[in-house]
Structures are given as structure tokens and as C-alpha cells.
CSV table of C-alpha atoms in Angstrom, one decimal:
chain,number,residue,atom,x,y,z
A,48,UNK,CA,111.0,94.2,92.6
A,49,UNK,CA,111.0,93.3,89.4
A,50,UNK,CA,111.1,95.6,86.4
A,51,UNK,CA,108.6,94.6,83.8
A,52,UNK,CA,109.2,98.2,81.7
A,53,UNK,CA,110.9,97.3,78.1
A,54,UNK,CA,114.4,99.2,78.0
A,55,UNK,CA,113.4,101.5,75.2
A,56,UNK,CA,110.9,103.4,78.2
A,57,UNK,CA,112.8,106.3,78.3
A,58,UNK,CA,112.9,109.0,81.5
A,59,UNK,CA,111.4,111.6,78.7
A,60,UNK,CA,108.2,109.1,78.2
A,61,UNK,CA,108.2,108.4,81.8
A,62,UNK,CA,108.3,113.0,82.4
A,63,UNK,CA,105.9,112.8,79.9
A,64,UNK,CA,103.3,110.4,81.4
A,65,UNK,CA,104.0,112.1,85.0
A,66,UNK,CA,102.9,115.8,83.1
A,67,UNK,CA,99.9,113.5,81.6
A,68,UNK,CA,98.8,112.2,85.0
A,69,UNK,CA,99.4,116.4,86.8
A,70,UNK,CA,96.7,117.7,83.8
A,71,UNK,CA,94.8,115.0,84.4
A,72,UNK,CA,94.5,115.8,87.7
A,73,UNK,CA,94.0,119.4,87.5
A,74,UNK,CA,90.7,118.5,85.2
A,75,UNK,CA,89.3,116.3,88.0
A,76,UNK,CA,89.3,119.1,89.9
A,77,UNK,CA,87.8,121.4,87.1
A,78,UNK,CA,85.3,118.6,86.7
A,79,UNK,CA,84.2,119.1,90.3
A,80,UNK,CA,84.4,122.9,90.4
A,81,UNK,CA,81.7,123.0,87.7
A,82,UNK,CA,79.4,120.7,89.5
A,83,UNK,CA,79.7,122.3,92.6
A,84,UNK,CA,78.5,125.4,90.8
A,85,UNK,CA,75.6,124.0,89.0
A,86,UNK,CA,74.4,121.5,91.9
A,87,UNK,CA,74.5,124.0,94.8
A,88,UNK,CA,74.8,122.4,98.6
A,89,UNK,CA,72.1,120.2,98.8
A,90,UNK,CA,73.0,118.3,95.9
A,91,UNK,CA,76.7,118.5,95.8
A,92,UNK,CA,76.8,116.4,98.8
A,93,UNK,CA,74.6,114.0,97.6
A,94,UNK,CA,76.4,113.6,94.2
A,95,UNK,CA,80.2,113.6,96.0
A,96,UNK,CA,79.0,111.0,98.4
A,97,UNK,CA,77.6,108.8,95.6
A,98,UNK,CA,81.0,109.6,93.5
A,99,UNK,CA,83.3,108.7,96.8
A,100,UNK,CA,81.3,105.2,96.9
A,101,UNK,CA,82.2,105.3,93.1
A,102,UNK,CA,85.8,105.7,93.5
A,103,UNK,CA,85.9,103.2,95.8
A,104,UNK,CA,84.3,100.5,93.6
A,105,UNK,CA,86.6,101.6,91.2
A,106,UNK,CA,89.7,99.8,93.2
A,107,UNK,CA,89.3,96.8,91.0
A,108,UNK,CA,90.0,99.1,87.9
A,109,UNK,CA,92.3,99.9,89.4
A,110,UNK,CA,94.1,96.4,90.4
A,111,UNK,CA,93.7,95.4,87.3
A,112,UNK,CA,96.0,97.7,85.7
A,113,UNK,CA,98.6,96.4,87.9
A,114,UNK,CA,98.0,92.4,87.7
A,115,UNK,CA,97.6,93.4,83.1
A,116,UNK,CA,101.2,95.1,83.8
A,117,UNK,CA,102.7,92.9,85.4
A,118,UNK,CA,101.2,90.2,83.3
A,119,UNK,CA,102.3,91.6,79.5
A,120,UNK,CA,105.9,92.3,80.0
A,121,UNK,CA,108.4,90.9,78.5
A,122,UNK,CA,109.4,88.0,81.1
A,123,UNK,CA,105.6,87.2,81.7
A,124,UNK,CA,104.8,86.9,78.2
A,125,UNK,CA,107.8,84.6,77.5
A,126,UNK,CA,107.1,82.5,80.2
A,127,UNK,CA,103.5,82.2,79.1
A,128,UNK,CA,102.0,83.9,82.0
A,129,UNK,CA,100.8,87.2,80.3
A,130,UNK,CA,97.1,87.7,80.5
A,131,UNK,CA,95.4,91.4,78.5
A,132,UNK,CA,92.5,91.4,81.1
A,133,UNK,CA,89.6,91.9,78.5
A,134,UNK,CA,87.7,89.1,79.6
A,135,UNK,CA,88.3,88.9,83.5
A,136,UNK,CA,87.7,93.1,83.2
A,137,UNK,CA,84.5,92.7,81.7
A,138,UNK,CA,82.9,90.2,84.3
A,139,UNK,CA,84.8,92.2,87.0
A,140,UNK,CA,82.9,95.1,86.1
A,141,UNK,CA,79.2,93.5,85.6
A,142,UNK,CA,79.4,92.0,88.9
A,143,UNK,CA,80.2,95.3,90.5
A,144,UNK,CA,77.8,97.1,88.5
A,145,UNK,CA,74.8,94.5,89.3
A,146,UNK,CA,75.8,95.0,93.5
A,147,UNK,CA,75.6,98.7,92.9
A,148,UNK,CA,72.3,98.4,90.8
A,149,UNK,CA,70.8,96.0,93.3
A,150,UNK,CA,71.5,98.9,95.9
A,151,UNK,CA,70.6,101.6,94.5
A,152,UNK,CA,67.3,102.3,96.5
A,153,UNK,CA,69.4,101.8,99.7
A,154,UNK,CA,72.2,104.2,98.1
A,155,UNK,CA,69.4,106.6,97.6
A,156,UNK,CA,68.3,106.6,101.8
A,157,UNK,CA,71.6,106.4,102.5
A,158,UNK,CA,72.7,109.4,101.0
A,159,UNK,CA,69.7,111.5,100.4
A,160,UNK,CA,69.2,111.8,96.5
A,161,UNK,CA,66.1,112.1,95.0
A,162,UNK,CA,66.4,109.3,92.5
A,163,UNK,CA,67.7,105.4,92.4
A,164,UNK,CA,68.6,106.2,89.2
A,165,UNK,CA,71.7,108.1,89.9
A,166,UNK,CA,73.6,104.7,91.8
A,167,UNK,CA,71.6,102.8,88.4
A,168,UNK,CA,74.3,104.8,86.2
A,169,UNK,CA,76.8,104.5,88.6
A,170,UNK,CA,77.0,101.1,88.9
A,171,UNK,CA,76.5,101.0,84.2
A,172,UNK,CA,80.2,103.3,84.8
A,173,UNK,CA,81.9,100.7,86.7
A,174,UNK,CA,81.9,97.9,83.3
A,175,UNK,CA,83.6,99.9,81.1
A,176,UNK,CA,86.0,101.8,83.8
A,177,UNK,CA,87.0,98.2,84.9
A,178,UNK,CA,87.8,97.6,81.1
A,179,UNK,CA,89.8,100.8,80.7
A,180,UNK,CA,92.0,99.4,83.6
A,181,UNK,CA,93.0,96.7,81.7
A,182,UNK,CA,93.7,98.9,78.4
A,183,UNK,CA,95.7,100.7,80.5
A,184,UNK,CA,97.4,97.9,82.4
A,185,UNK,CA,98.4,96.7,78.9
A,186,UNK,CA,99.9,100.2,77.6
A,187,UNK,CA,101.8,100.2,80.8
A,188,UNK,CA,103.4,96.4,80.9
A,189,UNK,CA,104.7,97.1,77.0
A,190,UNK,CA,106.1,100.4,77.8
A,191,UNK,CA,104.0,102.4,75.6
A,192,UNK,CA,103.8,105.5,77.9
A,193,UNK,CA,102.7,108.0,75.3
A,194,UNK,CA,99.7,106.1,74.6
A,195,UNK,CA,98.9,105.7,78.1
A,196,UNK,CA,99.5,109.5,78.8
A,197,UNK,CA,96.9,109.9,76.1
A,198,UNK,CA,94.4,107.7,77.9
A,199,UNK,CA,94.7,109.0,81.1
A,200,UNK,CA,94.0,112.5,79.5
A,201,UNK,CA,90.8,111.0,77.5
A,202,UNK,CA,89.9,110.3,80.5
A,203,UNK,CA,89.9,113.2,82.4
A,204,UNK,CA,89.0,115.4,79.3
A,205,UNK,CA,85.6,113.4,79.1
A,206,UNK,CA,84.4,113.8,82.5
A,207,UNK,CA,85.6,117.7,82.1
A,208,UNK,CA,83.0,117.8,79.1
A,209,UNK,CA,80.3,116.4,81.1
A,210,UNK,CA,80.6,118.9,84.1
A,211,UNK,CA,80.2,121.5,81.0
A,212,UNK,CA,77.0,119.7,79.8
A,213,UNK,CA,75.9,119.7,83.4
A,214,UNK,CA,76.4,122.9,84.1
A,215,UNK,CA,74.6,124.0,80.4
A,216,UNK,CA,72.0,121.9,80.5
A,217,UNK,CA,71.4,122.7,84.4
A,218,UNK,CA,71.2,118.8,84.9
A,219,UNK,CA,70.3,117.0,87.8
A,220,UNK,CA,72.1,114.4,89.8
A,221,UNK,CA,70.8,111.1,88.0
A,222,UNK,CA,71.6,113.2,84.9
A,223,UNK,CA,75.2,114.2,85.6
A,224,UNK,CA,76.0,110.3,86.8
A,225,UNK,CA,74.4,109.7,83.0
A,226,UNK,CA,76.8,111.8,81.5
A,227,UNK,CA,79.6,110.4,83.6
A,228,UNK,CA,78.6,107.2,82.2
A,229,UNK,CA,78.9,108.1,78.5
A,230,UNK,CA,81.8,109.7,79.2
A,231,UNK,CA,83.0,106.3,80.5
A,232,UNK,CA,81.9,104.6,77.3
A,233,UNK,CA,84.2,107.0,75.3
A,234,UNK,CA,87.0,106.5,77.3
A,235,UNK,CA,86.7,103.1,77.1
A,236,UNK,CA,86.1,103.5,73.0
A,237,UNK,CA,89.4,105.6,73.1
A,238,UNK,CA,91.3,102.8,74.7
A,239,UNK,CA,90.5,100.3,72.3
A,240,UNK,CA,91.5,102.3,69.2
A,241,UNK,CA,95.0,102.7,70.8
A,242,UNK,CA,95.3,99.3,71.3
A,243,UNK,CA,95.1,98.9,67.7
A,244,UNK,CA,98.3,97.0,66.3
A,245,UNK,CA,99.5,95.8,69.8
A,246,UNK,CA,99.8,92.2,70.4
A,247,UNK,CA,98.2,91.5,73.6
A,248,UNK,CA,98.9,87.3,74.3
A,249,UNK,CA,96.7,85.7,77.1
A,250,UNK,CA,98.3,82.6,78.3
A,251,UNK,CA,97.4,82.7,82.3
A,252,UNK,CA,94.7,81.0,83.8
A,253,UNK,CA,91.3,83.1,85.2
A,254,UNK,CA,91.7,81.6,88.5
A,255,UNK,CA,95.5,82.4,88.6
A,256,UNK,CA,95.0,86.1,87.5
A,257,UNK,CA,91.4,86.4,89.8
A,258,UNK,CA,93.8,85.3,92.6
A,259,UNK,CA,96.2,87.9,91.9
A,260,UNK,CA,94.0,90.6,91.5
A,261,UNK,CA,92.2,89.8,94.9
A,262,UNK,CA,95.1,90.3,97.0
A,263,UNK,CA,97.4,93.1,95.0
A,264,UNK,CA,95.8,96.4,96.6
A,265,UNK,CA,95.1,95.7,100.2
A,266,UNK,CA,97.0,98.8,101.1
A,267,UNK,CA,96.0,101.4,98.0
A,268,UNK,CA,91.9,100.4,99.6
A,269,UNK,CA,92.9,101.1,102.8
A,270,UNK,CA,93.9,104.3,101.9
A,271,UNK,CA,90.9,105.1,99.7
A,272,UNK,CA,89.1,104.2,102.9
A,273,UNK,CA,91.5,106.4,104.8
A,274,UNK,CA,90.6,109.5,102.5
A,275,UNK,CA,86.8,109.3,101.5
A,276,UNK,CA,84.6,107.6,104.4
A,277,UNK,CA,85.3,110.8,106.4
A,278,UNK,CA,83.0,112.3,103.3
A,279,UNK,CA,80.2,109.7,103.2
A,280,UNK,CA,79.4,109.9,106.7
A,281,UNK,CA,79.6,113.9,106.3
A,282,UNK,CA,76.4,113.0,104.0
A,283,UNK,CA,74.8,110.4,106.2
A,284,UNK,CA,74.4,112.3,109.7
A,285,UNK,CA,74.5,115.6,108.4
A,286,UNK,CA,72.0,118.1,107.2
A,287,UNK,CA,72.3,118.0,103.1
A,288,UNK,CA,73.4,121.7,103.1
A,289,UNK,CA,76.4,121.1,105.8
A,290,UNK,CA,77.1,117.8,104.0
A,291,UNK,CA,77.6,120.4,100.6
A,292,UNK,CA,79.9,122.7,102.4
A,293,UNK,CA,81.8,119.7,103.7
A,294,UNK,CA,82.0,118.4,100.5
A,295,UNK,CA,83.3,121.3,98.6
A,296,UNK,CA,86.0,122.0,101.3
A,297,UNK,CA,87.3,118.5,101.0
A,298,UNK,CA,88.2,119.3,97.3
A,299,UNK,CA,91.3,121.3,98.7
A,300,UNK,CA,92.4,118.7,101.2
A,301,UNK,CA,92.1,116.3,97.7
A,302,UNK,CA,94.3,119.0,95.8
A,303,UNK,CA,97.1,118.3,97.6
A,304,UNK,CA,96.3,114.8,97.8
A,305,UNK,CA,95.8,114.5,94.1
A,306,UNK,CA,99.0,117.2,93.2
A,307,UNK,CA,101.4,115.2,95.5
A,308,UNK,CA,100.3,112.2,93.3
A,309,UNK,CA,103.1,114.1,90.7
A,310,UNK,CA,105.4,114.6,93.0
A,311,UNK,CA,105.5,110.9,94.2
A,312,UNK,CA,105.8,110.2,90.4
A,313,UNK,CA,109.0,112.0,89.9
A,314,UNK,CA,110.6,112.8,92.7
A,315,UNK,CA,110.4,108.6,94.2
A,316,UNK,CA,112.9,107.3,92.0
A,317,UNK,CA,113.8,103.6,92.4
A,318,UNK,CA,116.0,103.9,95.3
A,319,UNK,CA,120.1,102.2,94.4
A,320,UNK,CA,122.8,102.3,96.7
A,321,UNK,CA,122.6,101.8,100.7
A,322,UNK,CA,119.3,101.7,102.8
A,323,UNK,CA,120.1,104.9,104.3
A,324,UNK,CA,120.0,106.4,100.6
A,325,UNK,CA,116.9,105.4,100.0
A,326,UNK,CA,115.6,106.4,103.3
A,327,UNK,CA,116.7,109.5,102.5
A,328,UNK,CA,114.8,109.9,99.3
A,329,UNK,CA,112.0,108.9,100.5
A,330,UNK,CA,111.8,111.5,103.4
A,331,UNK,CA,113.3,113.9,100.8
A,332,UNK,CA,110.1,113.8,98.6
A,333,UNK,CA,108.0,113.5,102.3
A,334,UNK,CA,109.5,117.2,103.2
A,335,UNK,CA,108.2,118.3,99.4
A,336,UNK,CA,105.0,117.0,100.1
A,337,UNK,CA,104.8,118.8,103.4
A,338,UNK,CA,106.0,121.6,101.7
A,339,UNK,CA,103.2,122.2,99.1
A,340,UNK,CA,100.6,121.1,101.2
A,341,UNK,CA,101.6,124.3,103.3
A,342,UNK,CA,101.7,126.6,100.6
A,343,UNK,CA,98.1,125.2,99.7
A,344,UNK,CA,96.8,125.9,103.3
A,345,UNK,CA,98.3,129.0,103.4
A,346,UNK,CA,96.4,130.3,100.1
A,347,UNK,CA,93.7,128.5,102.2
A,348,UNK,CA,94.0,130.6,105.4
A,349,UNK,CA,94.8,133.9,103.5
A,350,UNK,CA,91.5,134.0,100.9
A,351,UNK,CA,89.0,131.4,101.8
A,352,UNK,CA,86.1,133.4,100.8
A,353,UNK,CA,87.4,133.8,97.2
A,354,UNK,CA,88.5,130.2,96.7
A,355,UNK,CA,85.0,129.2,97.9
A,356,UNK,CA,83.0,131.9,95.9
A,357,UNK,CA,85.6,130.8,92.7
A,358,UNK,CA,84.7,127.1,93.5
A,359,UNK,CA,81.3,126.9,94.3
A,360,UNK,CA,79.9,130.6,94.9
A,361,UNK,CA,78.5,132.3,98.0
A,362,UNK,CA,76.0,129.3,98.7
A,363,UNK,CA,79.2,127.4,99.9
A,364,UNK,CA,79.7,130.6,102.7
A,365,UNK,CA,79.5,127.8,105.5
A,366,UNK,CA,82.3,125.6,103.9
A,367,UNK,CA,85.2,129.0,104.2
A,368,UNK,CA,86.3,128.1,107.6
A,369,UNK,CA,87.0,124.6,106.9
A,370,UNK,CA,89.4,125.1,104.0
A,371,UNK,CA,92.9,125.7,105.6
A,372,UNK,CA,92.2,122.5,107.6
A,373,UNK,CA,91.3,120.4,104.9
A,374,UNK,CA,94.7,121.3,103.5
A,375,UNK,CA,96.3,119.7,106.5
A,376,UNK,CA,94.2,116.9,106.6
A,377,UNK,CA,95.1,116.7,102.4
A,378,UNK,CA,98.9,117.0,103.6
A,379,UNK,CA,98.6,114.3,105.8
A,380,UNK,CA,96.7,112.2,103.4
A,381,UNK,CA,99.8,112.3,100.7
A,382,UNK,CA,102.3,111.7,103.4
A,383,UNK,CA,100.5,108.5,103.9
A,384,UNK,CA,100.2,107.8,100.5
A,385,UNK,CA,104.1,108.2,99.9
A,386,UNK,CA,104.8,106.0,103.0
A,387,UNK,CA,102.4,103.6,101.2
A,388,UNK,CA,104.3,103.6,98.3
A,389,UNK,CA,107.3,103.2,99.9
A,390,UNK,CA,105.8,100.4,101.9
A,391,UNK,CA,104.6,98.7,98.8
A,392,UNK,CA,107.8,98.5,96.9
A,393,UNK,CA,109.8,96.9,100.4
A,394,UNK,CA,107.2,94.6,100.3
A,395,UNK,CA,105.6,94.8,103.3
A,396,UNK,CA,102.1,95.7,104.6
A,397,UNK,CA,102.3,96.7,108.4
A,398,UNK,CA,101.4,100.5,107.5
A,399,UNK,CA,98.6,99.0,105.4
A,400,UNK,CA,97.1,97.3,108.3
A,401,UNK,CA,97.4,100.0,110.9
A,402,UNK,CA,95.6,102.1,108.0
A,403,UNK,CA,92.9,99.7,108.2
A,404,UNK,CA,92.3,99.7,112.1
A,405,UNK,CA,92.8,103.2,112.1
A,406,UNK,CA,89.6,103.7,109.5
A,407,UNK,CA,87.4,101.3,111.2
A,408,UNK,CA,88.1,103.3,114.7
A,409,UNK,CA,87.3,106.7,113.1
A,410,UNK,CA,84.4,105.4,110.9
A,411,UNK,CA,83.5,104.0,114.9
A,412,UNK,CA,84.3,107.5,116.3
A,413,UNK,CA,81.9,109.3,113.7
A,414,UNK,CA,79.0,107.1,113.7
A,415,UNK,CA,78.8,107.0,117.3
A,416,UNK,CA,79.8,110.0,119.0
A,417,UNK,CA,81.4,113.4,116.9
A,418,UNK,CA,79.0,113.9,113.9
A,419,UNK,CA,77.4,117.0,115.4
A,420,UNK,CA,78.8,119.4,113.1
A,421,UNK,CA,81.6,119.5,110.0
A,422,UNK,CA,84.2,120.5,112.5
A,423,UNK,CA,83.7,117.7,114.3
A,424,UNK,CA,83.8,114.9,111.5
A,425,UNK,CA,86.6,116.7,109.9
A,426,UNK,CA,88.4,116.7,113.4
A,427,UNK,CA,88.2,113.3,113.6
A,428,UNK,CA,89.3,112.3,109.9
A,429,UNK,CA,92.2,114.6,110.9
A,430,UNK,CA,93.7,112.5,113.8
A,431,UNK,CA,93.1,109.5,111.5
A,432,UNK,CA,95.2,110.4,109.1
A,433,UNK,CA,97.4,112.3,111.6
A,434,UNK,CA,98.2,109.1,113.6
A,435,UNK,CA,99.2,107.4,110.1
A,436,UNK,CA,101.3,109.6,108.8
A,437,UNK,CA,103.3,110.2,112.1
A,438,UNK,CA,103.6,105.9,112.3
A,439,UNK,CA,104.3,105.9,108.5
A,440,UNK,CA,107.8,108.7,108.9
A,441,UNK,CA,109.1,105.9,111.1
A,442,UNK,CA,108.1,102.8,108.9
A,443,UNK,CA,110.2,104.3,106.1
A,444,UNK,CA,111.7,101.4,104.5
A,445,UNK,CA,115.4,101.5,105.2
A,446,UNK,CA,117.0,98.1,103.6
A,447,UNK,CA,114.5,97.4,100.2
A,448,UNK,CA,113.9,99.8,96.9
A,449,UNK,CA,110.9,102.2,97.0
A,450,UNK,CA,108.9,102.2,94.0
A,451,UNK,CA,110.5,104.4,91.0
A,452,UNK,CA,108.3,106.4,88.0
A,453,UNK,CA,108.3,103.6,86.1
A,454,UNK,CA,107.2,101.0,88.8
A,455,UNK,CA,103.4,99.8,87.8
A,456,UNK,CA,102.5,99.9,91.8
A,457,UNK,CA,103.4,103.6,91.2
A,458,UNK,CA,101.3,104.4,88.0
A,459,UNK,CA,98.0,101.6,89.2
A,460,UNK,CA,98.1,103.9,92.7
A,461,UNK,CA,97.6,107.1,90.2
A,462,UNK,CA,95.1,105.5,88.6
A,463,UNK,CA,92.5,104.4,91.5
A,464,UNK,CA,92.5,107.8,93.8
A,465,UNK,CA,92.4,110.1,90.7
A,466,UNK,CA,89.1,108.9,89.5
């Protein structure tokens, strides 16, 4: 794999954008804590399920970051291939956003919400989160790491100050996806002041870059699919108030999916030496990731009512038993993510297709048959991700290099399953 990082990235800017990416991850989940609390069941669900098909749509944002890194190092932009995304971004992002405005209404059916109007600001969020992508796909290719750690803490900070606003201003759902949006804006406003002073040369064609951005995250959307489709079909053939307390326990299966996210960072290094090595260091940081999810579940089996009164408050009583096995499911999740990783740097995409089948069986599973209760979707999601993970500790790449902190595959996976 080729290194596109500048030499003068240093292991302390790379610690420091791996701390960046761990606060910024902890504020998602503050973000979500306060909405819980000011939404209540009902419309938690609704406003999760709308975020999950948010999160998804952000992929792009997400791919873009990779194809802007790759495309404004040092060999890229020597050769003349360096591109700084602005433009490709931008119509990225207004196509996505007029699919989801054109959907709104069915969005709305889909998921129960009062109003159109809350997929109308999702879809405004996606322009200028396509756009910080490609801020931060720039930031990233010319090894400017501190910057970047800013961004992705703007990020998360502005999305933290709208769940205050929500929760002060006792907003509804269309209202919090209007703050989302604003905070968005800012982000995106942030991005462009530290920018400021960098030369960003576009030389590479818009069909060339398109073309690359297209096929660069087959297996990070398989995995978003993996982890969120359990959730929107939790919102679809459920009652609203079961959807809510499904929602609100998936937040700890998504804590150790999100916390592992630091621990793939810096304990992944780029693997030197022999296969078995690497093989080695890859289940190495597999066993810490199994390791933490426990500890998580075991908080969850040991206090559920708390962590669900803290989160959410008593209204969520119905979501306490389902906490200790969200943190499974959550463990499994970042194993696959790390074999995913792993997979990504050997260059090879078999665990990225299996992922793929296995989501289109459970989504099958779901719809058709077990949707009669939480239990039973989250049952199902579970030997999803169970029969990945288990295939994925055997995939483990033994003869290529496993993408290291400083990889951009590593840093554009952050990115997508963090917002």
C-alpha cells in the first residue's frame, strides 16, 4: 500500500488525532444521550431511524476523504493526479440531498414521524457533510493531523450543542434535524477557515476521480449496512415505543463499536516483518477489542436500570434487558470492523462480500419472519454479525500489511461510522 503521509507526520500528531477521533466519539454519544432524554420513545425511534438512513448517505462523505487523500500527497500531486474535491463534493452532495428530499414523504410512512420536513433537513445536511469530507481528505493527504484533529472535534462539538438546544428549547424532530443541519454548515465553515494557506492543486479529471470514489468503499457500506439496518427495521415493524427502547439500547452495542474505532487506530500498526507477525497483530488488537466489549457488557449486565435511567430515564424501562446483549452484538460489530480493516489494507474484498450476503439474508430474516418483538430483531442482527466475525478471525490476512494509524483507509473508516 502506498504511503501518501509527508515524513514530517509524526507518531505524536498521529496519538494526537487518534485522542481527537476517542472525544469525538464520546460526544456522539453525549449528542444521543441528550436527545434520548428530550424525545422520549416514540420519537427517539423515529429520529435514530432517520439519523441511521443519514449515516448511511453519508458514505460518500465519507469516500471522499479517502479518494482527496490519496489524491493530494506528495506523489499524486507531482504526477499531476491530485484532485481537492471541492467541486465533485459539492455535486455529490446536491444529488444526494435532492434523492432524500424527493423521499421525504415516503421516509415519513416509512418511519413514522410526524413531518416530511425532518428527511427535508436531512437530506440540506448531506451538501455540506459531503464537502467537509473533502476538507478533511485534504488535511489528511498533506499530513496536517492537528488540523484535522481540530475538524473532527468541530464536528462533534456542533452536533453536541444542538442536542443542548434540543433539549432547552424542548424541540421536535424536524427541529433537531434543523439544528443538525446548521451545525453542519458550521462545520463545514470551520473547515474552510483551516484550509486557509494550504495549496490544494486539482489536476485529475471528474470522471477519473468519480470512478474512484464509486468503487473505494464497497466494504466500509457493507458494514454500515451490517450495523444499522437491524435499527431501521426495529422502526418499521415495530410499535414506535419498542422501536425507542430498541433504539436507545443499540447506543451501547455502538459504544463499543465506536470506542474500538481508537483502538483499531493505535493498536493496528502497519504490520513489517513476516506474515505471521502481522497476523499476530492483528488478532492481538482482536483480543483487546473482545476484551472491552466485555467489560462494557458486564457494566451492562450488572446496572442496566441506571445506565438506562442516566441515558434516557425511566420511560426507556423496556429497553434494560436488551443492554448486555447489545454489547455483544457491539463486540462483534468492531471485530468485524478490524477484520475489515485488515482486509482492506491486503487488498482483498472476500469478507466484504460475505458481509453483504450476510445483510441481505438478515434484512430477509427480519422482514419476513422474526420482527415480533426487540428480542427477536436483535437476535437476528446478532447471528449476522456473529457469523462475520467468526469467518473474518480466519480471513486474517497473513502475507500483506494491515492498515497502520496513519493509513487514510484507517482514518476515512473513522470518519463514515462516527457520524
Amino acid at each position: 500500500m502506498t504511503r501518501i503521509l509527508p515524513a514530517r507526520s509524526t507518531r505524536a500528531a498521529s496519538a494526537l488525532l487518534g485522542v481527537a477521533m476517542g472525544a469525538a466519539n464520546v460526544m456522539s454519544y453525549l449528542f444521543v444521550a441528550l436527545l434520548s432524554s428530550t424525545l422520549g420513545p416514540a420519537d427517539f425511534g423515529g429520529f435514530s431511524a432517520l439519523n441511521t438512513v443519514g449515516i448511511l448517505c453519508a458514505l460518500p462523505a465519507g469516500a471522499m476523504q479517502l479518494v482527496v487523500a490519496r489524491r493530494q500527497g506528495e506523489a499524486a500531486r507531482r504526477d499531476g493526479r491530485a484532485t481537492s474535491g471541492a467541486a465533485l463534493s459539492a455535486v455529490v452532495g446536491l444529488v444526494l440531498a435532492t434523492a432524500v428530499v424527493l423521499l421525504a414523504p415516503a421516509l415519513r410512512d416509512a418511519f413514522h414521524l410526524e413531518s416530511a420536513a425532518s428527511a427535508v433537513w436531512l437530506g440540506l445536511t448531506l451538501v455540506p457533510m459531503t464537502i467537509t469530507g473533502a476538507q478533511q481528505g485534504v488535511l489528511l493527504g498533506q499530513g496536517r493531523l492537528g488540523r484535522l484533529s481540530v475538524l473532527y472535534l468541530v464536528t462533534a462539538g456542533t452536533r453536541v450543542v444542538a442536542g443542548a438546544v434540543a433539549v432547552l428549547a424542548d424541540l421536535a424532530v424536524h427541529e433537531v434535524f434543523a439544528a443538525t443541519c446548521t451545525a453542519a454548515v458550521l462545520t463545514w465553515a470551520a473547515g474552510t477557515l483551516l484550509l486557509r494557506g494550504l495549496a490544494t492543486p486539482s489536476g485529475a479529471g471528474p470522471r477519473e476521480v468519480l470512478a474512484e470514489l464509486v468503487r473505494s468503499n464497497a466494504a466500509l457500506a457493507a458494514l454500515m449496512a451490517l450495523t444499522s439496518l437491524d435499527l431501521l427495521l426495529a422502526r418499521h415493524l415495530l410499535t414506535r415505543e419498542e422501536s425507542g427502547a430498541y433504539a436507545l439500547a443499540a447506543l451501547f452495542g455502538r459504544v463499543v463499536f465506536w470506542g474500538t474505532q481508537f483502538v483499531a487506530l493505535s493498536v493496528v500498526p502497519v504490520a513489517a516483518g513476516s506474515g505471521a507477525g502481522r497476523q499476530r497483530t492483528v488478532r492481538g488488537a482482536g483480543a483487546v477489542v473482545v476484551v472491552l466489549g466485555l467489560l462494557v457488557a458486564l457494566v451492562c449486565a450488572v446496572v442496566p436500570g441506571l445506565l438506562v435511567r442516566v441515558t434516557g430515564g425511566a420511560q426507556y424501562a423496556d429497553a434494560e434487558p436488551l443492554l448486555v446483549w447489545f454489547a455483544v452484538v457491539g463486540t462483534m460489530w468492531a471485530l468485524v470492523q478490524l477484520w475489515l480493516f485488515a482486509e482492506i489494507g491486503a487488498g482483498r474484498s472476500a469478507l466484504g462480500w460475505l458481509t453483504l450476503a450476510v445483510v441481505v439474508v438478515e434484512v430477509a430474516a427480519i422482514w419476513f419472519v422474526w420482527h415480533d418483538s426487540p428480542g427477536q430483531v436483535l437476535l437476528v442482527a446478532g447471528l449476522g454479525a456473529g457469523v462475520v466475525a467468526v469467518v473474518g478471525a480466519l480471513l486474517v490476512p497473513r502475507d500483506e500489511q494491515t492498515p497502520g494509524p496513519d493509513s487514510p483507509e484507517t482514518a476515512e473508516a473513522l470518519h463514515a461510522t462516527s457520524e
